[in-house]
Short mmCIF file of C-alpha atoms in Angstrom, two decimals:
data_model
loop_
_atom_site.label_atom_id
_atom_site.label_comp_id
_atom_site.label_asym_id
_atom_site.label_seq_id
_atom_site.Cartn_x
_atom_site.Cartn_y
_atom_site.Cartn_z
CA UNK A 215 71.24 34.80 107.70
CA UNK A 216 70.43 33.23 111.11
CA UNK A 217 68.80 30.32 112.31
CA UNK A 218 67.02 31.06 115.68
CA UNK A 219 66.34 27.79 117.55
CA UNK A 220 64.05 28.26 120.57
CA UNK A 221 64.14 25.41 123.12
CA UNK A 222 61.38 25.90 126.33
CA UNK A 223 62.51 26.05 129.67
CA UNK A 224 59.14 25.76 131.02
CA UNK A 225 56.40 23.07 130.46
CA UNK A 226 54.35 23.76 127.45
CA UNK A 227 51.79 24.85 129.72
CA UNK A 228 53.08 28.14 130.96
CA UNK A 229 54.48 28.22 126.95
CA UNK A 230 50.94 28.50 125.67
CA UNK A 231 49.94 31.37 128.06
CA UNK A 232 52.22 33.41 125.93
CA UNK A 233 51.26 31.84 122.43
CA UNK A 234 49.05 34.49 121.54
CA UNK A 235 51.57 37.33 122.28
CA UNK A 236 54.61 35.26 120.70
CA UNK A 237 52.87 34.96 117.33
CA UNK A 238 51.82 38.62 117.38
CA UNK A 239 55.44 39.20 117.85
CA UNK A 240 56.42 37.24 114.70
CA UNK A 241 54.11 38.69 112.91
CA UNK A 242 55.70 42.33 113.51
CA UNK A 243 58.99 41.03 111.93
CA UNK A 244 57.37 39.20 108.87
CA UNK A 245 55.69 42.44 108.64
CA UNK A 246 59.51 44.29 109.07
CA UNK A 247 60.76 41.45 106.39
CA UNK A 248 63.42 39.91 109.61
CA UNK A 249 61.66 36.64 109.82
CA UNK A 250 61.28 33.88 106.52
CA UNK A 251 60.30 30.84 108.25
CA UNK A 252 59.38 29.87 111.71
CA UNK A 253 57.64 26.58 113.08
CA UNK A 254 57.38 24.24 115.70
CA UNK A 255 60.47 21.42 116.32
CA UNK A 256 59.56 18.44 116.40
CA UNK A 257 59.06 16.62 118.87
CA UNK A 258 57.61 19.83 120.35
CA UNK A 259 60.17 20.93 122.59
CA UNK A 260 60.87 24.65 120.92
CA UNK A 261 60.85 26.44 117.68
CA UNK A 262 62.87 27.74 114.74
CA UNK A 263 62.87 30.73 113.27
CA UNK A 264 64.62 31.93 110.12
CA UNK A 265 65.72 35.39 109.97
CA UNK A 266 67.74 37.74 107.82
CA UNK A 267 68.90 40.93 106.92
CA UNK A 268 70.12 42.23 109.96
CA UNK A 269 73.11 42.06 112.03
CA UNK A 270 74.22 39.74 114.59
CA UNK A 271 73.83 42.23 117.49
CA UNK A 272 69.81 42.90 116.23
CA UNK A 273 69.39 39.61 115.87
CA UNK A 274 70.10 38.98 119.66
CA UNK A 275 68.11 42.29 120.36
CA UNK A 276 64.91 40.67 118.43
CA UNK A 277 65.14 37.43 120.10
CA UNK A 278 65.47 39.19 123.39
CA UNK A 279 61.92 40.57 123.01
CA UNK A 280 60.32 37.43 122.46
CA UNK A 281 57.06 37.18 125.42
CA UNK A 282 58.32 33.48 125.39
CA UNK A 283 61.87 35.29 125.90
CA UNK A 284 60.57 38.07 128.47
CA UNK A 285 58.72 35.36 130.51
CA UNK A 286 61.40 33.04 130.74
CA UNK A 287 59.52 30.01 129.32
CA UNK A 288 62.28 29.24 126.83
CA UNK A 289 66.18 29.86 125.69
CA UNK A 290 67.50 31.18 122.15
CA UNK A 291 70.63 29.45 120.47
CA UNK A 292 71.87 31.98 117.47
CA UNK A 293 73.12 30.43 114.87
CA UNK A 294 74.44 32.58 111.76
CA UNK A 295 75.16 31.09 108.69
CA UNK A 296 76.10 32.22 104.94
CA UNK A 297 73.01 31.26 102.20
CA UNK A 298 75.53 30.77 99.12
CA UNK A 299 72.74 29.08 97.89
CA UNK A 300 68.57 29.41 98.30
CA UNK A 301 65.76 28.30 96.65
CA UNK A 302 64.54 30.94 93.62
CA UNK A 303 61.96 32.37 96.95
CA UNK A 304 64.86 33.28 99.04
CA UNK A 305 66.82 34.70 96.33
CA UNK A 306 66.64 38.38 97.80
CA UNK A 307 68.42 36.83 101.45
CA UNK A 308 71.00 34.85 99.03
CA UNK A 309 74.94 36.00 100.19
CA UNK A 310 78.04 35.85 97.70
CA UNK A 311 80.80 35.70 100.44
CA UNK A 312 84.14 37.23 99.44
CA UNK A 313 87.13 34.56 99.62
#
């Protein structure tokens, strides 16, 4: 599972010319069953999104065709993680890691 934290690079101006696009954009990988979660940080300085079942290497390949990506109004840190544990929801993205 990965936690994709967006932070903007440009002032949230130029970040809502691309709002519209961005969120059609998310929608394509709720549709594709990638993305779980996604808001605004807060204060609001960026985003998260939650994602899953995919690699690493997609992952990265996703974020890079964010419109907030492709216009260079923000940065992605990647952060992957191992849900040993989930709510009964997220059950489906839940990971039993061999030791």
């Amino acid at each position: 599972m990965f936690v994709m934290e967006l932070s903007y690079t440009a002032p949230l101006e130029s970040v809502e010319e691309h709002m519209d696009a961005h969120i059609a954009w998310l929608d394509s990988y709720y549709a594709a069953g990638v993305f779980l979660a996604s808001g605004r940080k807060v204060p609001r300085d960026g985003g998260v999104i939650l994602a899953g079942g995919v690699s690493r290497a997609e992952i990265e390949r996703i974020s890079t065709e964010d419109p907030f990506a492709v216009a260079g109004v923000c940065a992605y840190t990647i952060t992957e993680f191992i849900a040993t544990k989930t709510s009964a929801d997220l059950s489906t993205v839940r990971e039993n890691p061999i030791v």
